[in-house]
Coordinates of C-alpha atoms and ligand atoms in Angstrom, one line a residue:
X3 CA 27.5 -124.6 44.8
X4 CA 29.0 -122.0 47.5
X5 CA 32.8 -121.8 46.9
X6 CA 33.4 -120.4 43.9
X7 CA 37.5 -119.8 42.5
X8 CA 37.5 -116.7 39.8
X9 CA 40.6 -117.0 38.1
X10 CA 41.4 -113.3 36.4
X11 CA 38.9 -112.0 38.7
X12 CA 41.3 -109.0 39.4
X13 CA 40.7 -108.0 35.4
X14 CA 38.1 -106.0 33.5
X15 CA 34.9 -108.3 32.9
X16 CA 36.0 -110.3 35.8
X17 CA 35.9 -108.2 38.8
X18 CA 32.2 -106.8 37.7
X19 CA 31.4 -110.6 37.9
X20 CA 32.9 -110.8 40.8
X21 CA 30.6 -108.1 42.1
X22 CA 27.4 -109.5 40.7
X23 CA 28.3 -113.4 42.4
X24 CA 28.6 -111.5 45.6
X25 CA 25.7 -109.3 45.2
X26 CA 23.2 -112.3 43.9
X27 CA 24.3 -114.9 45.3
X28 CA 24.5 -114.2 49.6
X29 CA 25.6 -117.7 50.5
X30 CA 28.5 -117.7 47.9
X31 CA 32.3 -117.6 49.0
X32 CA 34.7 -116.1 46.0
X33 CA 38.1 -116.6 46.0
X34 CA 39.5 -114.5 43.2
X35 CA 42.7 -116.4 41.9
X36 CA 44.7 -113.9 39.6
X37 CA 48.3 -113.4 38.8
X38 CA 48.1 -109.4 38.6
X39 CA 49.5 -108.7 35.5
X40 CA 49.6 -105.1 34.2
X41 CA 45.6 -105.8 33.2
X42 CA 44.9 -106.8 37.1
X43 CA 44.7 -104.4 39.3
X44 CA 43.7 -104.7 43.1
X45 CA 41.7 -101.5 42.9
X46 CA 39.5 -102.9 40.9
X47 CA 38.2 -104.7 43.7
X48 CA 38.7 -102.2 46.5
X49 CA 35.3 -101.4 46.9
X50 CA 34.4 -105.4 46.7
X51 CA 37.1 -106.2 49.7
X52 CA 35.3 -103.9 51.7
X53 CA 31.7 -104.9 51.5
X54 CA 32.2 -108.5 51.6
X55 CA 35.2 -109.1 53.5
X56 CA 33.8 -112.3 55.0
X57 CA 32.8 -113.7 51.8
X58 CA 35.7 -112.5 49.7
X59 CA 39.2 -113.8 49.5
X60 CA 42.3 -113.0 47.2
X61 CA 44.7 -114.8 45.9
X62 CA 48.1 -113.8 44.1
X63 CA 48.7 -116.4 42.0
X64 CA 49.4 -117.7 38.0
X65 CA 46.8 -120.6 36.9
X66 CA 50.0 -122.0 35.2
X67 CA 51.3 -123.2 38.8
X68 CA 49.6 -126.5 39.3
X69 CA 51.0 -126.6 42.7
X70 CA 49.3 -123.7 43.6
X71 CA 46.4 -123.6 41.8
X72 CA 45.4 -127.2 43.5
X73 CA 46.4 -125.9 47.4
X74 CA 44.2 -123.0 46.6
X75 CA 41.0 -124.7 45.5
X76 CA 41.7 -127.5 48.5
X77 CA 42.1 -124.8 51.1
X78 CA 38.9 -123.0 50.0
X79 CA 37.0 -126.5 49.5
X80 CA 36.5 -124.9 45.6
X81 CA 33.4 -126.3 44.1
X82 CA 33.2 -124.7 41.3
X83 CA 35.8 -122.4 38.5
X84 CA 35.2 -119.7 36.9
X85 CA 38.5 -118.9 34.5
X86 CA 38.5 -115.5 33.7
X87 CA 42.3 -115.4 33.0
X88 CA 44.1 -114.8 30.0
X89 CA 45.9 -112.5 27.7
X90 CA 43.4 -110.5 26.4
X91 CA 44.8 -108.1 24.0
X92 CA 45.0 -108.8 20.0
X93 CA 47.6 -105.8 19.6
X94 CA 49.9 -107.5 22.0
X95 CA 49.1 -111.0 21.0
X96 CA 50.7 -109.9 17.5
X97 CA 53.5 -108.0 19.3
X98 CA 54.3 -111.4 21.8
X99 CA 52.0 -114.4 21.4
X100 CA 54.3 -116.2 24.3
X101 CA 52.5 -115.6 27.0
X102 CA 49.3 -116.3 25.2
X103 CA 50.0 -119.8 24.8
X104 CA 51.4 -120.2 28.0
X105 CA 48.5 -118.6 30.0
X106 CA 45.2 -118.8 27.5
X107 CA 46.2 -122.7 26.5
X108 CA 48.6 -124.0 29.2
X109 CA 46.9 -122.4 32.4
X110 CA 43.6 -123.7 30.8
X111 CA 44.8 -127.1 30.3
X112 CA 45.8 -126.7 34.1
X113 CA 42.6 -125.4 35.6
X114 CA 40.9 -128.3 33.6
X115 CA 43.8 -130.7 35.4
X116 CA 43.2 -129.6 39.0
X117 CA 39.0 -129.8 38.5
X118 CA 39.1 -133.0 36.8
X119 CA 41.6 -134.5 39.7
X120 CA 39.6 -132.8 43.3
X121 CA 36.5 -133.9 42.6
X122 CA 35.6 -133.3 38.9
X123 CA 34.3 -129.5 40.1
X124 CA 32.4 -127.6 37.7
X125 CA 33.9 -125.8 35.1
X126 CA 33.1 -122.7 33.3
X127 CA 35.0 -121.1 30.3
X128 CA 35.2 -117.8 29.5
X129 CA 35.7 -117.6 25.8
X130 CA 35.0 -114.9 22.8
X131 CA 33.3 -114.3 19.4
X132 CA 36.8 -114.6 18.3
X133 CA 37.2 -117.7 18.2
X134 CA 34.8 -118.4 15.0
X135 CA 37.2 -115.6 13.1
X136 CA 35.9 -112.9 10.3
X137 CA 32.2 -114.0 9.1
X138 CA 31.6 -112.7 5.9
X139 CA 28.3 -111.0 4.7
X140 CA 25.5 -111.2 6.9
X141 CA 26.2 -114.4 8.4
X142 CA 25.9 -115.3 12.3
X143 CA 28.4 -117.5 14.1
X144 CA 26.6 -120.2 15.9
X145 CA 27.9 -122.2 18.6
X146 CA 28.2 -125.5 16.8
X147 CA 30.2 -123.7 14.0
X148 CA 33.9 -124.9 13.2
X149 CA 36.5 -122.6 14.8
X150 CA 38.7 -119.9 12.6
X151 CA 40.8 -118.2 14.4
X152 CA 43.0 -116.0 12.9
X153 CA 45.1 -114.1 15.8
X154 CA 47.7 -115.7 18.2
X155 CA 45.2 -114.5 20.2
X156 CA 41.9 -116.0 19.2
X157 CA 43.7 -119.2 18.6
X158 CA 45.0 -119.3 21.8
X159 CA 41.6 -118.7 22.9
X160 CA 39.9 -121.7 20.7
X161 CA 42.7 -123.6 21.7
X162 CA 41.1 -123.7 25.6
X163 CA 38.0 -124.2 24.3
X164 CA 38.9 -127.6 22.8
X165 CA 40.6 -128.6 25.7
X166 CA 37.9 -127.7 27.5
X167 CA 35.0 -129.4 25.9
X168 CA 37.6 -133.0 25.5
X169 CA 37.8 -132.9 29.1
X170 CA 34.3 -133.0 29.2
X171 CA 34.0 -136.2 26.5
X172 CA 36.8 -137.7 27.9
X173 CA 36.6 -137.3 31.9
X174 CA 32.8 -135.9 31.8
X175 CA 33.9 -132.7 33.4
X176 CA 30.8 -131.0 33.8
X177 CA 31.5 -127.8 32.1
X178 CA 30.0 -125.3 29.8
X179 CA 31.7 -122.5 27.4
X180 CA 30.5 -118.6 27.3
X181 CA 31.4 -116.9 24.1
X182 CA 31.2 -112.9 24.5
X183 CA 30.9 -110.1 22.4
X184 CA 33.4 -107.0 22.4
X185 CA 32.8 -106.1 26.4
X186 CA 32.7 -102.3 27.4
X187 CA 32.6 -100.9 30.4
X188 CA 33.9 -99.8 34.1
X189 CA 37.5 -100.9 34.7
X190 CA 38.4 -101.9 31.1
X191 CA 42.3 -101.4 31.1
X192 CA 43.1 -98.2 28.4
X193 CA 44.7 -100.2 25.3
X194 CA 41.1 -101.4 24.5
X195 CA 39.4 -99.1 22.0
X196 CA 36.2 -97.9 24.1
X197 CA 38.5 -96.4 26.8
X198 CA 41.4 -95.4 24.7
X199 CA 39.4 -93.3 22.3
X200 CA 37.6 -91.9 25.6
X201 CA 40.9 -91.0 27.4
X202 CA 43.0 -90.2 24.5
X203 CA 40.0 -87.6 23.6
X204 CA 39.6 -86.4 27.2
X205 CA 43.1 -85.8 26.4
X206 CA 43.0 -84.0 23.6
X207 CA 44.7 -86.4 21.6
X208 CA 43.9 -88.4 18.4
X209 CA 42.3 -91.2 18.1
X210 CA 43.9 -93.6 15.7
X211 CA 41.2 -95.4 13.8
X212 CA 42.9 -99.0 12.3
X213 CA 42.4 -99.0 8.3
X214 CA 39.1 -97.6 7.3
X215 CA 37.4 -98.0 10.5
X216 CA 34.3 -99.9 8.6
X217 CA 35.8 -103.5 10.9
X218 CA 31.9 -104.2 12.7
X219 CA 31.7 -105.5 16.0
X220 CA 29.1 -106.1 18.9
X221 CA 29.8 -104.2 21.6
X222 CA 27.9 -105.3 24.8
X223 CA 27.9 -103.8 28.4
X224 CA 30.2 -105.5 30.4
X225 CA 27.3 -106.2 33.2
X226 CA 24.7 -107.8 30.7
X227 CA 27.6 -110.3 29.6
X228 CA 28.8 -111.6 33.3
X229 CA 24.6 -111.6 33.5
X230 CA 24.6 -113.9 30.7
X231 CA 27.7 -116.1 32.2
X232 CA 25.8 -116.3 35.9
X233 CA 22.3 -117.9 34.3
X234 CA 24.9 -120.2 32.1
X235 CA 26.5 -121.1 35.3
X236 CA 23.4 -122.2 36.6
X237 CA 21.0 -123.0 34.3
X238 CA 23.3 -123.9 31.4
X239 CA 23.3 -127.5 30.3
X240 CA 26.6 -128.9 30.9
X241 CA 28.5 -129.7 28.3
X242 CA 26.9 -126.7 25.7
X243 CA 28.7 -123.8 24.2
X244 CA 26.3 -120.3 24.7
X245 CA 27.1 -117.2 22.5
X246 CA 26.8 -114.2 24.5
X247 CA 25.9 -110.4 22.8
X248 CA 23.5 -108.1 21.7
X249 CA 23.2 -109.8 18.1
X250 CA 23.7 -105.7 16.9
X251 CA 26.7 -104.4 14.9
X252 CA 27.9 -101.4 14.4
X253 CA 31.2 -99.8 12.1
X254 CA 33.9 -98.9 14.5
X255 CA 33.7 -95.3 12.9
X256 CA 29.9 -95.3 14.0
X257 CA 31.0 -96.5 17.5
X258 CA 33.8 -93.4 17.5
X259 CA 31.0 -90.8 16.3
X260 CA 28.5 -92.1 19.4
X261 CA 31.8 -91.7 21.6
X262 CA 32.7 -88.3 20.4
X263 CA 29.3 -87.2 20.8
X264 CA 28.7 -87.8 24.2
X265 CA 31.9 -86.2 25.2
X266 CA 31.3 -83.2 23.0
X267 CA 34.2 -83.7 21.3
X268 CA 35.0 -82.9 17.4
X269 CA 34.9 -85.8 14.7
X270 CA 38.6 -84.2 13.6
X271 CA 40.1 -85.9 16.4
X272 CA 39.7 -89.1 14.2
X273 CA 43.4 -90.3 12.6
X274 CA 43.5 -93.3 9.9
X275 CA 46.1 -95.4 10.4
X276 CA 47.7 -98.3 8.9
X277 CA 45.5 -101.5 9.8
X278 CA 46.4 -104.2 12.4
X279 CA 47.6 -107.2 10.9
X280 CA 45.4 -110.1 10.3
X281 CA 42.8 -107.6 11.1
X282 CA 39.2 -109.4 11.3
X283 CA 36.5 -107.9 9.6
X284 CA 33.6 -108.5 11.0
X285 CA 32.3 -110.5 14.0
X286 CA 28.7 -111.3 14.6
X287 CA 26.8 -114.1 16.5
X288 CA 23.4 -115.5 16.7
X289 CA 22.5 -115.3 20.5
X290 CA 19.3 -117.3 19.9
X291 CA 20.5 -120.0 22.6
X292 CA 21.4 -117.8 25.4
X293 CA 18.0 -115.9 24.9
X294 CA 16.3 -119.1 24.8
X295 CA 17.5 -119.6 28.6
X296 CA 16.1 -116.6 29.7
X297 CA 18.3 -114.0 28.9
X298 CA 18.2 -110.3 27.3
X299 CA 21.2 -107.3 27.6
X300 CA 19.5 -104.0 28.9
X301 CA 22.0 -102.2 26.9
X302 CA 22.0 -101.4 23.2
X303 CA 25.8 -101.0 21.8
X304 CA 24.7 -97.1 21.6
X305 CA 23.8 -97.4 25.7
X306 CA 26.9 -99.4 26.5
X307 CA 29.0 -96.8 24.7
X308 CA 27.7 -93.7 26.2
X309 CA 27.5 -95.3 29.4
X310 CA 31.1 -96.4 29.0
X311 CA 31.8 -92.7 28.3
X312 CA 30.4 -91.4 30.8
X313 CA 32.1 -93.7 33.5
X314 CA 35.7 -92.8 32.4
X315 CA 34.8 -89.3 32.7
X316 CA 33.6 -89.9 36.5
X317 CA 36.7 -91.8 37.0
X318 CA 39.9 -90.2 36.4
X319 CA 41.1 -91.2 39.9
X320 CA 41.1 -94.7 37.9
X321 CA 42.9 -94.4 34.4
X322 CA 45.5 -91.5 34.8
X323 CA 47.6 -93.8 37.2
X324 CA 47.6 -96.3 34.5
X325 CA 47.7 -93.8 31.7
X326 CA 51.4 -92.5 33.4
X327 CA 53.2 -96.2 33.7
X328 CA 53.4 -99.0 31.8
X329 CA 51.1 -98.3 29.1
X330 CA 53.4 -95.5 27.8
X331 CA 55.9 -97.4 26.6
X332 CA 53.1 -99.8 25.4
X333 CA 51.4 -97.2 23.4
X334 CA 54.7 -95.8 21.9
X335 CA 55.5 -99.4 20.6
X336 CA 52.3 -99.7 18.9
X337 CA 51.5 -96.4 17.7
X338 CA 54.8 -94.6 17.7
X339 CA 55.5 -95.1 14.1
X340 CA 52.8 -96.4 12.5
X341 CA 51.9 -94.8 9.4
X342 CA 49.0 -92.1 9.2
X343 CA 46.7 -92.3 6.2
X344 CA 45.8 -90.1 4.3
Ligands
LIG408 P1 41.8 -108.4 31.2 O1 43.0 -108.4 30.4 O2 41.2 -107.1 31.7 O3 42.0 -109.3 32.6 C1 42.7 -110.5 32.5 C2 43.0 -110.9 34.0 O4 43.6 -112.2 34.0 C3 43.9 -109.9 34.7 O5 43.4 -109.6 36.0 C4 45.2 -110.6 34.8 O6 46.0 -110.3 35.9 C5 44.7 -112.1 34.9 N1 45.8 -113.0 34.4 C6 46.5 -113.0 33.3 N2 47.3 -114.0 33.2 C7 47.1 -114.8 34.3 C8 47.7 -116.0 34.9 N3 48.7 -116.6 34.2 N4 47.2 -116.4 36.0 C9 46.3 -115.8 36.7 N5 45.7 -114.6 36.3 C10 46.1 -114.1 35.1 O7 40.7 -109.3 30.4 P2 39.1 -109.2 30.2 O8 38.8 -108.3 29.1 O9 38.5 -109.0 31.6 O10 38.9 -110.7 29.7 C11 38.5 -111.7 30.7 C12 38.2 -113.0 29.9 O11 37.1 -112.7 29.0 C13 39.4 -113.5 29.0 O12 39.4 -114.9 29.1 C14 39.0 -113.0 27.6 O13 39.6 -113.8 26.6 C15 37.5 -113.1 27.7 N6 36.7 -112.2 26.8 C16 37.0 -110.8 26.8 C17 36.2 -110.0 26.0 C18 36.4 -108.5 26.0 O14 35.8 -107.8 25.2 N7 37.2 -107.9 26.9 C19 35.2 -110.5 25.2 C20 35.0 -111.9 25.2 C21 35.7 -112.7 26.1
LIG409 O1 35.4 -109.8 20.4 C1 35.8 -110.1 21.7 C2 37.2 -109.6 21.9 O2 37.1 -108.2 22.0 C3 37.9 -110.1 23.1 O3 38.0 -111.5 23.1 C4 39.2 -109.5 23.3 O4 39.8 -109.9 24.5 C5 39.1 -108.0 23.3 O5 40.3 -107.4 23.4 C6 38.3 -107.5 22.1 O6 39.1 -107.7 20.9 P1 39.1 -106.7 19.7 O7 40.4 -106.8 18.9 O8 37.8 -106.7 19.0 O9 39.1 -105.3 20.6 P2 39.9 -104.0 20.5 O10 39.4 -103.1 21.6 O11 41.4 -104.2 20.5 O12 39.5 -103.4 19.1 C7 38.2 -103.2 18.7 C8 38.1 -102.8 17.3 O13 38.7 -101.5 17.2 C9 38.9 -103.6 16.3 O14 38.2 -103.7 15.1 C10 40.2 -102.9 16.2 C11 39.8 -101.5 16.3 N1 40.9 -100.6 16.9 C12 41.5 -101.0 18.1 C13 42.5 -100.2 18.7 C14 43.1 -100.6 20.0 C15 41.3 -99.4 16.3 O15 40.7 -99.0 15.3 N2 42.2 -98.6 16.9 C16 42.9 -99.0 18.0 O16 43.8 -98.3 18.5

């Protein structure tokens, strides 16, 4: 394995994969393949470009064009694919689920296409805790569970996952399936939470907590999950799904406490607002299979957070260009008139 094709790698969780291939992995060629939508950004990789240039190639391109996608992965004699690329964002999902289904199901169902016809390549899927929808009590989602989702964009989501794992029964793709935890970390585009509590608060502005802020989720360090994808991408057996988190919760409200605390910031920045639709509870997922191949996250959810908080703070230079474009009108749409709780 030397030519490797990371699709989205121009995207959050993708381009601190992209550094770890590079950095592990000397005799590896990456060829990021991403469409740069408002979530990619080229200086997410600026630093990557630099250091590696003779290892290190991008591509502008959308993993819907089969045309392309296949010229690519010929040119760069691709051996394996990594697909990082999707719509990410529930919010916008519920806003505009178009583009999920065209990118997170069709471009899926292409990638699969162009493996399965040059040379059945290998094939890794990134995928999310989402897909198994709200688990009730103190239940853990394990990989062999039956698939709830519940958003345009989690379905989307477990929509590519069934495509991916037929392809493997049917044409014996050899492929596996990651499923991550709530990633937080450097380069995380500002409509997620993590960094839009941080830079809405660096800000001065409120932070609006959905519902009663009591939703749980797992949030992991962005560099323990693509550490978690890397040993599944090697060591993983083909075929298998591999849940990928801390196996720790915590209340979104406990998440916004740690946040506020390590900026010094006061709790009555906190603003209740009305719920997101279809909201899910709680996600959590036994990890047992992934730690069972050798891996652990050196980050508690506390860590990740604080880390996360501090990195945002050291990188303005990063999020005020975004802050000022797009995401304006983005963040008016969503949050202009929703209603305030009491
Ligand atoms: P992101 O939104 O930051 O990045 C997505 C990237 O995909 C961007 O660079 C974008 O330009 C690219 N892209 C979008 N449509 C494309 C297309 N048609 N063709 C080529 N490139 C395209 O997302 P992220 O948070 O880095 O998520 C990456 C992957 O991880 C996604 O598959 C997501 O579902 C999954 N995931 C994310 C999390 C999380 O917490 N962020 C957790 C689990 C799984
Ligand atoms: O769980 C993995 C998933 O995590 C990934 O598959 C998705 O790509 C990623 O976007 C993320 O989805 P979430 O919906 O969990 O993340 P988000 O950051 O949007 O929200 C996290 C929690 O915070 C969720 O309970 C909703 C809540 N929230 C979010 C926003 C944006 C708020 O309370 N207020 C907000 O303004």
């Amino acid at each position: 394995m030397q030519n490797i094709f990371v699709t989205g790698g121009a995207g959050f969780i993708g381009c601190n994969y992209v550094r770890l291939l590079l950095e592990k992995h000397p005799n590896y060629r990456v060829i990021v393949f991403d469409k740069l939508t408002y979530a990619g950004r080229l200086e997410n990789l600026q630093d990557v470009a630099a250091v590696y240039a003779d290892r290190y190639t991008f591509v502008q391109g959308d993993i819907c064009d089969a045309q392309m996608v296949e010229a690519t992965i010929q040119q760069h004699d691709v051996d394996t694919i990594v697909n990082f690329a999707a719509e990410t964002h529930v919010d916008r999902s519920i806003l505009e689920p178009d583009a999920f289904v065209k990118t997170d199901v069709f471009g899926t169902y292409t990638l699969l296409e162009a493996a399965r016809k040059l040379g059945n390549l290998r094939y890794h899927q990134i995928s999310t805790d989402e897909v198994y929808g709200h688990i009730e009590g103190d239940q853990r989602s394990e990989e062999g569970d039956k698939l709830h989702p519940r958003s345009p964009y989690s379905a989307s989501k477990a929509s590519a996952d069934h495509f991916v794992h037929a392809y493997h029964i049917t044409y014996g793709l050899p492929i596996t399936i990651s499923r991550g935890a709530n990633n937080i970390g450097p380069y995380q585009y500002p409509e997620k939470v993590v960094p839009l509590f941080v830079t809405n608060a660096l800000n001065d502005q409120r932070l609006p907590v959905y519902g009663d802020g009591k939703q749980m989720r797992d949030y992991q360090y962005v560099v323990d999950h693509c550490e978690g994808i890397d040993l599944i991408l090697h060591k993983g057996e083909i075929g298998e799904v591999y849940n990928v988190g801390t196996g720790q919760e915590m209340t979104n409200l406990e998440m916004v406490e740690i946040l506020l605390d390590e900026l010094g910031k006061p709790r009555s920045l906190i603003q209740h607002v009305e719920d997101r639709q279809g909201h899910d509870r709680r996600y959590c997922m036994d990890v047992r299979k992934i730690m069972a191949l050798g891996w652990e996250p050196s980050h508690t959810p506390e860590e990740a957070i604080r880390a996360t908080v501090r990195w945002y703070v050291d990188n303005r230079w990063w999020w005020e260009p975004i802050r000022s474009g797009e995401f304006r009108q983005y963040y008016e749409r969503v949050y202009g008139n929703r209603k305030v709780l009491a």
